[in-house]
GROMACS .gro file of C-alpha atoms in nm:
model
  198
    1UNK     CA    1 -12.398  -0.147 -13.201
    2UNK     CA    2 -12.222   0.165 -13.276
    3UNK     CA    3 -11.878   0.069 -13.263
    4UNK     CA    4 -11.890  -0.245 -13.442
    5UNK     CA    5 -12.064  -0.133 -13.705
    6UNK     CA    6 -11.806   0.139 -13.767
    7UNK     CA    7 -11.531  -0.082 -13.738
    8UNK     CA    8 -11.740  -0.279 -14.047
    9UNK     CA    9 -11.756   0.011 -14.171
   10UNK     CA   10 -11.386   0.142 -14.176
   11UNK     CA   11 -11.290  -0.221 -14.319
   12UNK     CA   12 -11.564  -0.206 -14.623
   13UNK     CA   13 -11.401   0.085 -14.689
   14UNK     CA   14 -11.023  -0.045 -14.708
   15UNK     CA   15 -11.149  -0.302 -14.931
   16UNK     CA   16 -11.356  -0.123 -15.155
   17UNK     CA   17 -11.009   0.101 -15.201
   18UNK     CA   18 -10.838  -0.189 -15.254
   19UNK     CA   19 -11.078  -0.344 -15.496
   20UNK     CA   20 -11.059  -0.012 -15.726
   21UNK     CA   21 -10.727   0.053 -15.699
   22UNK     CA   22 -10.498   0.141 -16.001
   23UNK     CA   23 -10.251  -0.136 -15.975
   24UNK     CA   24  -9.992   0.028 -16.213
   25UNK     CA   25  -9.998   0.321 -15.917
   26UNK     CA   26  -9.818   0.261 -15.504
   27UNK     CA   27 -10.104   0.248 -15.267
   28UNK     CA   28 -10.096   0.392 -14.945
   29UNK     CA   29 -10.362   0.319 -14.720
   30UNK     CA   30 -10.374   0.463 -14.380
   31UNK     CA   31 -10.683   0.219 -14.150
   32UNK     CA   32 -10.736   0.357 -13.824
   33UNK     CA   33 -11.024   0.144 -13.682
   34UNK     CA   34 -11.150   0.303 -13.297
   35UNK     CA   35 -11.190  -0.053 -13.185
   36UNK     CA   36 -11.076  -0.143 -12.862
   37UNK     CA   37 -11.197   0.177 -12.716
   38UNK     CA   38 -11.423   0.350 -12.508
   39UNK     CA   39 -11.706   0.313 -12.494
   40UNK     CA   40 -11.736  -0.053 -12.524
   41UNK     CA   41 -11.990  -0.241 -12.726
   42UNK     CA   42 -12.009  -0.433 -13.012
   43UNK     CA   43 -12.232  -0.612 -13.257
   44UNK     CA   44 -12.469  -0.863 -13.089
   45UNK     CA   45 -12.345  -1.160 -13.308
   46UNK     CA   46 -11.961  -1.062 -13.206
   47UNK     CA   47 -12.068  -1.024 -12.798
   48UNK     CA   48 -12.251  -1.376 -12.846
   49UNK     CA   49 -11.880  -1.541 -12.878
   50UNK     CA   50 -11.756  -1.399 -12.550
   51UNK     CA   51 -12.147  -1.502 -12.395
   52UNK     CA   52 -11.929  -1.703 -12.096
   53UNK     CA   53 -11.709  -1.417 -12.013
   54UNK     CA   54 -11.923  -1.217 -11.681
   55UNK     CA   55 -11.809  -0.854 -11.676
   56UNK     CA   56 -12.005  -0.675 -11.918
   57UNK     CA   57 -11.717  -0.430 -12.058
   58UNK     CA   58 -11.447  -0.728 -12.093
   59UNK     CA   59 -11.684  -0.909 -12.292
   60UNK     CA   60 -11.760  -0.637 -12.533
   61UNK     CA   61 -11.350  -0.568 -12.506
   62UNK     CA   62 -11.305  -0.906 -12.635
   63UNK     CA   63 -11.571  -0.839 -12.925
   64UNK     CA   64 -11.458  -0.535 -13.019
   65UNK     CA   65 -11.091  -0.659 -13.089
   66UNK     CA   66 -11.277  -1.007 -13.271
   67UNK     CA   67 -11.473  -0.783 -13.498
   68UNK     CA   68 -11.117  -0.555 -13.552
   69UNK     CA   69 -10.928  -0.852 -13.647
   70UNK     CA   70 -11.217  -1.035 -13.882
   71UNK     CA   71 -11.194  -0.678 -14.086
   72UNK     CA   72 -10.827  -0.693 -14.073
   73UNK     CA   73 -10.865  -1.052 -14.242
   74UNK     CA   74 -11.085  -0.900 -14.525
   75UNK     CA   75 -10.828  -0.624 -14.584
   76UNK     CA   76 -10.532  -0.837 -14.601
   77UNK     CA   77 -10.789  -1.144 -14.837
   78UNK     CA   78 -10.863  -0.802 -15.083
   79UNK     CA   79 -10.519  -0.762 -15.128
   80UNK     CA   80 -10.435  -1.097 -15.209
   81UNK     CA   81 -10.732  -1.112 -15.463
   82UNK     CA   82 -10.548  -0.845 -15.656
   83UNK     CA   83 -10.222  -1.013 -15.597
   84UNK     CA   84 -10.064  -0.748 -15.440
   85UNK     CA   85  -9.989  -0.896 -15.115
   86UNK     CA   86  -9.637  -0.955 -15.196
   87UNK     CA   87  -9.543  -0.611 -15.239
   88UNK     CA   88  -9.722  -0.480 -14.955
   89UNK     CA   89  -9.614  -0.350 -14.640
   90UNK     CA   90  -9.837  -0.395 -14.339
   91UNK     CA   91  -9.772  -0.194 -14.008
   92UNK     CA   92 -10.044  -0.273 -13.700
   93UNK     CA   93  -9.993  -0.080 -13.378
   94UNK     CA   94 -10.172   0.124 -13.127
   95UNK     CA   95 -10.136   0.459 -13.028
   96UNK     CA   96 -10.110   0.378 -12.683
   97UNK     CA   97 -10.159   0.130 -12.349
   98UNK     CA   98 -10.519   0.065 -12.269
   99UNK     CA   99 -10.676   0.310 -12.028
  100UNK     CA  100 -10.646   0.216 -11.664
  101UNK     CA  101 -10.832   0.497 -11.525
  102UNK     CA  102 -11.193   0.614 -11.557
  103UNK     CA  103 -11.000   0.931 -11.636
  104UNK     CA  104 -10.938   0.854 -12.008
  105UNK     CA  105 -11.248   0.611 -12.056
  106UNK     CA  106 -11.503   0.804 -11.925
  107UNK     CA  107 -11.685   0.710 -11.589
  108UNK     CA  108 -12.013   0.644 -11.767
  109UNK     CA  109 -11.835   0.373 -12.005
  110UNK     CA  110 -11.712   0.163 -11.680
  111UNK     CA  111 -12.071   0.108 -11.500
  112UNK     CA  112 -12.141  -0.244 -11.415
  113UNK     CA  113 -11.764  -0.354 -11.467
  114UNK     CA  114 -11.444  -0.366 -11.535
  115UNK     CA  115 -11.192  -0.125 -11.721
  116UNK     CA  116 -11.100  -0.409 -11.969
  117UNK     CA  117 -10.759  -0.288 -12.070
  118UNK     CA  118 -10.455  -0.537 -11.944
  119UNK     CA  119 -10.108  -0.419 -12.021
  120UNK     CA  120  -9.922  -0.663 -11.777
  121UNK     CA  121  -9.661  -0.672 -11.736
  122UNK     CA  122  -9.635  -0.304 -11.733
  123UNK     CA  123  -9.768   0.010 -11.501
  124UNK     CA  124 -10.109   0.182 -11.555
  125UNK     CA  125 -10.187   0.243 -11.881
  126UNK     CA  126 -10.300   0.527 -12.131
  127UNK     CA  127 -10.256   0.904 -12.043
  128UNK     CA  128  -9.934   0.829 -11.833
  129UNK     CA  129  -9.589   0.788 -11.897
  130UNK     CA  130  -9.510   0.470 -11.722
  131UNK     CA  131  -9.453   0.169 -12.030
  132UNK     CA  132  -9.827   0.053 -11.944
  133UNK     CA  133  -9.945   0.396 -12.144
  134UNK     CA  134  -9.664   0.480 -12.366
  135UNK     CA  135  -9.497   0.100 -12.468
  136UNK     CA  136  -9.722  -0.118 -12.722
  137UNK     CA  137  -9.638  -0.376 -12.968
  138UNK     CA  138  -9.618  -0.328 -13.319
  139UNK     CA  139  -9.668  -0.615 -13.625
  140UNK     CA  140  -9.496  -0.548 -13.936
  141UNK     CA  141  -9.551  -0.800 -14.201
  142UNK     CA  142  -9.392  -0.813 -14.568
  143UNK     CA  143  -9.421  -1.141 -14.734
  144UNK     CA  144  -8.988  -1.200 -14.879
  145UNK     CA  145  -8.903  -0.854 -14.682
  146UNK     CA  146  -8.951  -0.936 -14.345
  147UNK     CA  147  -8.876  -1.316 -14.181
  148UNK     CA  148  -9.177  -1.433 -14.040
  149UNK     CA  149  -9.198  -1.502 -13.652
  150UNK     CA  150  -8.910  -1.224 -13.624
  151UNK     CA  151  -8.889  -1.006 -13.318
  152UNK     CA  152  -8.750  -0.694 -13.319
  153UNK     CA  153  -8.637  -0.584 -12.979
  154UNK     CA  154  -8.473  -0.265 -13.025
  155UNK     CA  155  -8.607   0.069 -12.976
  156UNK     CA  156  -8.864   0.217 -13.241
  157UNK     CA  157  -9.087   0.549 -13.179
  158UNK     CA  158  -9.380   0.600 -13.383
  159UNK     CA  159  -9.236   0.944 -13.538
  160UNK     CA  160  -8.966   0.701 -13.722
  161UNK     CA  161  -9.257   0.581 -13.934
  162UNK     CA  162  -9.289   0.884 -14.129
  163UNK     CA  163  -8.893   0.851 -14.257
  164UNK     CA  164  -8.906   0.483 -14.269
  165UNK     CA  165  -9.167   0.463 -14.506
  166UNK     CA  166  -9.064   0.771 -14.681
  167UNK     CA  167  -8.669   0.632 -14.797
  168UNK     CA  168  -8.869   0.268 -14.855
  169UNK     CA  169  -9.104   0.450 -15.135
  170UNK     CA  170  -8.810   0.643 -15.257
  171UNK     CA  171  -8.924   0.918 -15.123
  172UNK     CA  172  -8.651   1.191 -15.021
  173UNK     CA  173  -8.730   1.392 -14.685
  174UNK     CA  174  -8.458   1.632 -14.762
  175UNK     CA  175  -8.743   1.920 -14.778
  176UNK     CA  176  -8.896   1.836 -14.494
  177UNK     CA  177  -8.881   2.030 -14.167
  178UNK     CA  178  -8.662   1.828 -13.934
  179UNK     CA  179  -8.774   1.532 -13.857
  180UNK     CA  180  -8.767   1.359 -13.484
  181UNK     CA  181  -8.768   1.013 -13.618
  182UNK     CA  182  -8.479   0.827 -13.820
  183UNK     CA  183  -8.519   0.533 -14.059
  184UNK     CA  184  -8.527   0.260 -13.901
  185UNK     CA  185  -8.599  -0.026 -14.180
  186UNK     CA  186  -8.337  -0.244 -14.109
  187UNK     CA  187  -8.445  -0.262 -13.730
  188UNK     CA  188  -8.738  -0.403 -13.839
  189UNK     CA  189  -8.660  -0.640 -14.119
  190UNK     CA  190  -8.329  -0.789 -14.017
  191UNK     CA  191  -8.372  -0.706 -13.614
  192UNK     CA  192  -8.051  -0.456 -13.664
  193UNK     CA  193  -7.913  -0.202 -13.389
  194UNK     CA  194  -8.184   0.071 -13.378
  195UNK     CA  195  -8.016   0.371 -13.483
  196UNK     CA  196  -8.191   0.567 -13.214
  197UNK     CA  197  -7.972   0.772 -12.959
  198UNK     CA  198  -8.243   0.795 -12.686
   0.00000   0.00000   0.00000
């Protein structure tokens, strides 16, 4: 189906960067698969693991994430084959809750079940501003930078990638227009104070 194939798609793509990369150069490789998202369906093979889950869309839900997180595998295996897992960063984390409401997934993408999204424990979900729509998890992972198993909980917005990333490349922002986020690298790799005011 659609999606799953361009989630394949997205992740051939990562790895083919990866595979003819310049490894005297920094690589910065922005991945933005669509999966989980509306309208849900995945390949047959990746809907035949969830075959004992009922509702239709939860079942594809559960798919779509598998098939997300076997491309995610091959990203992360093509940068070990080049060996340059140890000196890369890896930031996963969604751009909001799951949708709650046929509002943001479309009625037609909801018949014959369930809006699949969960974001227990918090209220409703994307397109709102309670914490089920504007609070989601984030993974960073840095083999010797960042202690595995770590939690971070302080504050971190997703406008404090752009500087964090920026002063961890060596990269000055001083020429930028000003910026809404701060750099917040040692929230994430030593669980510091966020430096965030609000």
């Amino acid at each position: 189906d659609e999606d799953g194939y361009v989630t394949e798609l997205i992740g051939r793509e990562a790895v083919r960067r990866i595979e003819s990369h310049d490894g005297s150069k920094p690589l910065f490789l922005y991945v933005t698969f669509t999966a989980p998202h509306a309208p849900y369906q995945a390949p047959d093979a990746y809907l035949a693991r969830y075959a004992d889950v009922a509702d239709p869309n939860v079942r594809a839900y559960y798919a779509m994430v598998t098939a997300m997180d076997d491309e995610i595998g091959r990203i992360v295996a093509a940068l070990d084959a080049r060996g340059m897992r140890e000196n890369t960063l890896i930031v996963f984390q969604s751009d909001n809750g799951g949708p709650r409401s046929a509002q943001f997934t479309g009625e037609v993408d909801t018949s014959g079940g369930v809006i699949p999204a969960d974001n227990a424990p918090f209220r409703d979900g994307k397109g709102t501003y309670y914490e089920g729509g504007t609070r989601v998890i984030t993974l960073a992972n840095w083999p010797g930078r960042i202690a595995a198993g770590s939690v971070v909980d302080e504050p971190v917005h997703i406008v404090d990638m752009y500087p964090t990333l920026a002063g961890l490349a060596g990269a000055s922002t001083a020429k930028s227009k000003p910026l809404d986020g701060v750099d917040v690298w040692s929230t994430i790799s030593t669980g510091a104070p966020s430096p965030r005011e609000e």
